[in-house]
Short mmCIF file of C-alpha atoms in Angstrom, two decimals:
data_model
loop_
_atom_site.label_atom_id
_atom_site.label_comp_id
_atom_site.label_asym_id
_atom_site.label_seq_id
_atom_site.Cartn_x
_atom_site.Cartn_y
_atom_site.Cartn_z
CA UNK A 1408 -112.36 -120.42 38.95
CA UNK A 1409 -114.94 -122.82 39.92
CA UNK A 1410 -118.33 -121.99 39.12
CA UNK A 1411 -121.55 -123.92 39.60
CA UNK A 1412 -124.57 -122.22 38.13
CA UNK A 1413 -128.15 -123.77 38.76
CA UNK A 1414 -130.94 -123.22 36.99
CA UNK A 1415 -134.96 -124.40 36.56
CA UNK A 1416 -136.43 -123.71 40.13
CA UNK A 1417 -139.74 -121.55 40.62
CA UNK A 1418 -143.19 -122.28 41.97
CA UNK A 1419 -144.96 -125.35 41.38
CA UNK A 1420 -148.12 -127.21 42.66
CA UNK A 1421 -147.73 -130.33 44.91
CA UNK A 1422 -147.87 -133.18 43.08
CA UNK A 1423 -146.22 -131.84 40.23
CA UNK A 1424 -142.32 -132.09 38.88
CA UNK A 1425 -139.73 -129.77 37.89
CA UNK A 1426 -136.10 -130.53 36.74
CA UNK A 1427 -133.09 -128.43 37.86
CA UNK A 1428 -129.76 -128.00 36.19
CA UNK A 1429 -126.37 -127.20 37.44
CA UNK A 1430 -123.62 -125.97 34.78
CA UNK A 1431 -119.87 -126.35 35.96
CA UNK A 1432 -117.10 -124.60 34.61
CA UNK A 1433 -113.42 -123.68 35.56
CA UNK A 1434 -112.54 -127.53 36.73
CA UNK A 1435 -112.56 -130.92 34.94
CA UNK A 1436 -116.28 -131.67 35.46
CA UNK A 1437 -116.28 -135.78 34.69
CA UNK A 1438 -113.25 -136.19 37.76
CA UNK A 1439 -115.60 -135.50 40.33
CA UNK A 1440 -118.71 -136.54 42.12
CA UNK A 1441 -121.48 -133.94 42.12
CA UNK A 1442 -124.14 -133.43 44.67
CA UNK A 1443 -127.55 -131.83 45.45
CA UNK A 1444 -127.98 -130.02 48.95
CA UNK A 1445 -130.94 -128.38 50.22
CA UNK A 1446 -132.05 -125.87 52.74
CA UNK A 1447 -135.25 -125.00 53.88
CA UNK A 1448 -136.19 -121.33 55.05
CA UNK A 1449 -134.45 -120.56 58.16
CA UNK A 1450 -132.97 -123.76 58.43
CA UNK A 1451 -130.05 -126.16 58.37
CA UNK A 1452 -128.20 -127.94 55.34
CA UNK A 1453 -129.95 -131.63 54.50
CA UNK A 1454 -127.83 -133.64 51.95
CA UNK A 1455 -130.36 -134.64 48.92
CA UNK A 1456 -128.84 -136.57 46.63
CA UNK A 1457 -125.07 -137.57 45.18
CA UNK A 1458 -123.63 -138.91 41.88
CA UNK A 1459 -120.19 -140.11 41.14
CA UNK A 1460 -117.91 -139.29 38.04
CA UNK A 1461 -119.18 -141.89 35.97
CA UNK A 1462 -122.71 -142.12 36.97
CA UNK A 1463 -122.13 -145.91 38.24
CA UNK A 1464 -122.59 -144.83 42.29
CA UNK A 1465 -125.55 -142.98 43.06
CA UNK A 1466 -127.17 -142.05 46.47
CA UNK A 1467 -130.35 -140.33 47.97
CA UNK A 1468 -131.48 -138.89 50.86
CA UNK A 1469 -134.41 -141.13 52.67
CA UNK A 1470 -136.52 -138.13 52.08
CA UNK A 1471 -136.63 -138.14 48.66
CA UNK A 1472 -135.93 -141.76 47.26
CA UNK A 1473 -138.34 -142.99 44.97
CA UNK A 1474 -139.11 -139.46 43.84
CA UNK A 1475 -136.04 -137.31 42.75
CA UNK A 1476 -133.27 -139.05 40.31
CA UNK A 1477 -129.77 -137.46 39.50
CA UNK A 1478 -128.11 -137.42 36.51
CA UNK A 1479 -125.11 -136.08 34.94
CA UNK A 1480 -124.06 -135.48 31.58
CA UNK A 1481 -120.16 -135.03 31.46
CA UNK A 1482 -119.85 -134.21 27.92
CA UNK A 1483 -121.98 -130.71 28.61
CA UNK A 1484 -120.56 -130.33 32.23
CA UNK A 1485 -123.59 -130.23 33.44
CA UNK A 1486 -125.80 -131.93 36.43
CA UNK A 1487 -129.57 -132.76 37.13
CA UNK A 1488 -132.04 -133.47 39.61
CA UNK A 1489 -135.14 -134.21 38.19
CA UNK A 1490 -137.88 -134.11 41.17
CA UNK A 1491 -141.39 -135.79 40.90
CA UNK A 1492 -144.29 -136.01 43.03
CA UNK A 1493 -143.33 -132.63 45.20
CA UNK A 1494 -144.24 -131.91 48.53
CA UNK A 1495 -144.50 -128.75 50.35
CA UNK A 1496 -141.52 -130.07 52.88
CA UNK A 1497 -139.36 -129.83 49.62
CA UNK A 1498 -139.40 -126.45 49.44
CA UNK A 1499 -136.06 -124.80 49.85
CA UNK A 1500 -132.67 -123.31 48.13
CA UNK A 1501 -131.38 -126.12 46.61
CA UNK A 1502 -127.48 -125.86 46.11
CA UNK A 1503 -125.63 -127.74 43.60
CA UNK A 1504 -122.26 -128.84 45.07
CA UNK A 1505 -118.85 -130.54 44.42
CA UNK A 1506 -117.47 -133.41 45.96
CA UNK A 1507 -113.77 -133.45 46.71
CA UNK A 1508 -113.34 -137.33 47.13
CA UNK A 1509 -115.07 -140.18 45.49
CA UNK A 1510 -117.90 -141.77 47.63
CA UNK A 1511 -118.52 -140.22 50.99
CA UNK A 1512 -117.11 -136.33 50.80
CA UNK A 1513 -117.49 -132.76 51.87
CA UNK A 1514 -118.19 -130.24 49.36
CA UNK A 1515 -115.24 -127.99 48.26
CA UNK A 1516 -117.38 -125.66 45.60
CA UNK A 1517 -121.22 -124.44 45.81
CA UNK A 1518 -123.27 -122.60 43.75
CA UNK A 1519 -125.68 -119.76 44.54
CA UNK A 1520 -128.70 -121.90 45.01
CA UNK A 1521 -131.94 -121.95 43.29
CA UNK A 1522 -135.03 -121.72 44.85
CA UNK A 1523 -138.33 -124.10 44.61
CA UNK A 1524 -141.15 -123.62 46.27
CA UNK A 1525 -143.88 -126.09 46.61
CA UNK A 1526 -147.35 -124.56 47.05
CA UNK A 1527 -150.96 -124.54 45.66
CA UNK B 340 -128.08 -141.60 59.91
CA UNK B 341 -125.24 -140.18 62.01
CA UNK B 342 -127.02 -137.41 63.87
CA UNK B 343 -124.55 -134.32 64.37
CA UNK B 344 -125.10 -132.08 67.54
CA UNK B 345 -123.59 -128.31 67.64
CA UNK B 346 -123.67 -126.22 70.31
CA UNK B 347 -124.57 -123.58 70.87
CA UNK B 348 -127.08 -122.86 68.64
CA UNK B 349 -126.41 -119.06 68.86
CA UNK B 350 -124.33 -116.75 71.01
CA UNK B 351 -123.20 -113.25 70.90
CA UNK B 352 -118.88 -112.27 70.70
CA UNK B 353 -117.40 -109.33 70.07
CA UNK B 354 -114.72 -108.46 67.60
CA UNK B 355 -111.36 -109.40 68.95
CA UNK B 356 -113.13 -112.41 70.95
CA UNK B 357 -111.69 -116.14 70.85
CA UNK B 358 -114.96 -118.24 70.34
CA UNK B 359 -115.45 -121.85 69.94
CA UNK B 360 -118.42 -124.16 68.36
CA UNK B 361 -118.35 -127.81 69.28
CA UNK B 362 -120.05 -130.49 66.92
CA UNK B 363 -120.41 -133.99 68.62
CA UNK B 364 -121.44 -137.32 66.79
CA UNK B 365 -123.76 -139.73 67.87
CA UNK B 366 -121.36 -142.22 67.01
CA UNK B 367 -117.66 -142.21 65.76
CA UNK B 368 -116.60 -140.56 62.44
CA UNK B 369 -112.68 -140.89 63.13
CA UNK B 370 -111.41 -137.48 61.49
CA UNK B 371 -114.17 -137.08 58.93
CA UNK B 372 -115.93 -133.91 59.72
CA UNK B 373 -116.14 -130.66 57.66
CA UNK B 374 -117.05 -127.02 58.62
CA UNK B 375 -118.57 -124.62 56.64
CA UNK B 376 -119.31 -121.21 57.00
CA UNK B 377 -122.78 -119.20 55.76
CA UNK B 378 -123.29 -115.43 55.62
CA UNK B 379 -127.23 -114.33 55.10
CA UNK B 380 -128.35 -114.95 51.42
CA UNK B 381 -124.83 -116.90 50.38
CA UNK B 382 -123.77 -120.27 49.87
CA UNK B 383 -122.15 -122.29 52.48
CA UNK B 384 -118.07 -121.75 52.38
CA UNK B 385 -115.96 -124.80 53.14
CA UNK B 386 -113.82 -123.66 56.00
CA UNK B 387 -112.08 -127.15 57.04
CA UNK B 388 -111.88 -130.73 56.42
CA UNK B 389 -110.43 -134.00 58.12
CA UNK B 390 -111.35 -132.29 61.13
CA UNK B 391 -108.42 -130.02 61.27
CA UNK B 392 -107.12 -129.44 57.90
CA UNK B 393 -107.65 -126.00 56.61
CA UNK B 394 -109.12 -125.36 53.35
CA UNK B 395 -106.74 -123.05 50.98
CA UNK B 396 -107.34 -119.20 51.36
CA UNK B 397 -109.24 -119.44 54.55
CA UNK B 398 -107.43 -117.35 57.39
CA UNK B 399 -105.58 -118.92 60.08
CA UNK B 400 -107.45 -117.46 62.98
CA UNK B 401 -109.83 -120.47 62.05
CA UNK B 402 -108.52 -124.16 63.31
CA UNK B 403 -110.48 -127.32 63.71
CA UNK B 404 -109.70 -130.12 66.03
CA UNK B 405 -111.06 -133.82 67.91
CA UNK B 406 -111.49 -137.00 66.74
CA UNK B 407 -114.00 -139.82 66.82
CA UNK B 408 -116.96 -137.98 68.68
CA UNK B 409 -116.29 -134.83 69.75
CA UNK B 410 -114.92 -131.75 67.68
CA UNK B 411 -114.46 -127.91 67.72
CA UNK B 412 -113.96 -124.80 65.70
CA UNK B 413 -112.26 -121.91 67.23
CA UNK B 414 -111.77 -118.66 65.76
CA UNK B 415 -108.71 -116.62 67.46
CA UNK B 416 -109.61 -112.79 67.33
CA UNK B 417 -112.83 -112.63 65.85
CA UNK B 418 -113.47 -110.42 62.73
CA UNK B 419 -116.29 -108.18 61.54
CA UNK B 420 -116.50 -110.65 58.51
CA UNK B 421 -116.48 -114.08 60.18
CA UNK B 422 -120.40 -112.95 62.03
CA UNK B 423 -122.19 -115.79 60.30
CA UNK B 424 -123.65 -119.37 60.92
CA UNK B 425 -121.33 -122.34 60.79
CA UNK B 426 -121.95 -125.82 60.26
CA UNK B 427 -120.01 -129.11 60.99
CA UNK B 428 -120.85 -132.16 58.51
CA UNK B 429 -119.55 -135.91 58.59
CA UNK B 430 -118.83 -137.68 55.89
CA UNK B 431 -117.79 -141.04 56.98
CA UNK B 432 -121.03 -142.62 57.28
CA UNK B 433 -123.91 -142.78 54.83
CA UNK B 434 -125.71 -140.25 54.10
CA UNK B 435 -123.47 -137.85 55.02
CA UNK B 436 -125.42 -135.65 57.77
CA UNK B 437 -125.06 -131.92 59.34
CA UNK B 438 -125.18 -130.28 62.10
CA UNK B 439 -128.16 -128.00 62.86
CA UNK B 440 -125.83 -124.81 62.73
CA UNK B 441 -124.50 -122.38 65.08
CA UNK B 442 -124.73 -118.70 64.54
CA UNK B 443 -122.28 -116.23 65.79
CA UNK B 444 -123.73 -112.80 66.13
CA UNK B 445 -122.48 -109.37 67.11
CA UNK B 446 -122.54 -108.61 70.82
#
């Protein structure tokens, strides 16, 4: 059974940093692109960032480019999101999602989400 | 970015109804479209990809159609567990983008 479990969320002040982690199991983690998708309270879904299987292709939404960094450790079946210079508008539930295809893709498995609240 | 417009944003329906949700892309995306179901407090669940291919394990009362810019998600014989929000997503053009969602409520 595919499982994705996020951790590292919490309450953080504006301008500070936070690092999210996602642990994958039940599939060959290193074979798939992985992504972060977020959902602000009461709002829709927004793709944040994605990384291909070998970390050579990485993409970011314009809203986080230059502030967030995605990375992965295939040996540990783990995905990360380093979030710097956090803003109130980054407050959201952050989901780790497995891509089905290389490159542009849809998401066939999702974690349960981890809440990030940016507030003073 | 490709803008995905869903309609309606919400509506009420009864168990047993046939319901249709539409999704329009601001430019052609061929059939690179997925549909997700999200229940309150839960992660989205993939229902359909490639516009019309049912994800494994999804009931056959769900179906998708369309190509280019106009797409539909149809639920035949709505069940109680189908009351949820539904999102479309395009993956033809970077960055992949979602519609704002359609909430299906109990009448």
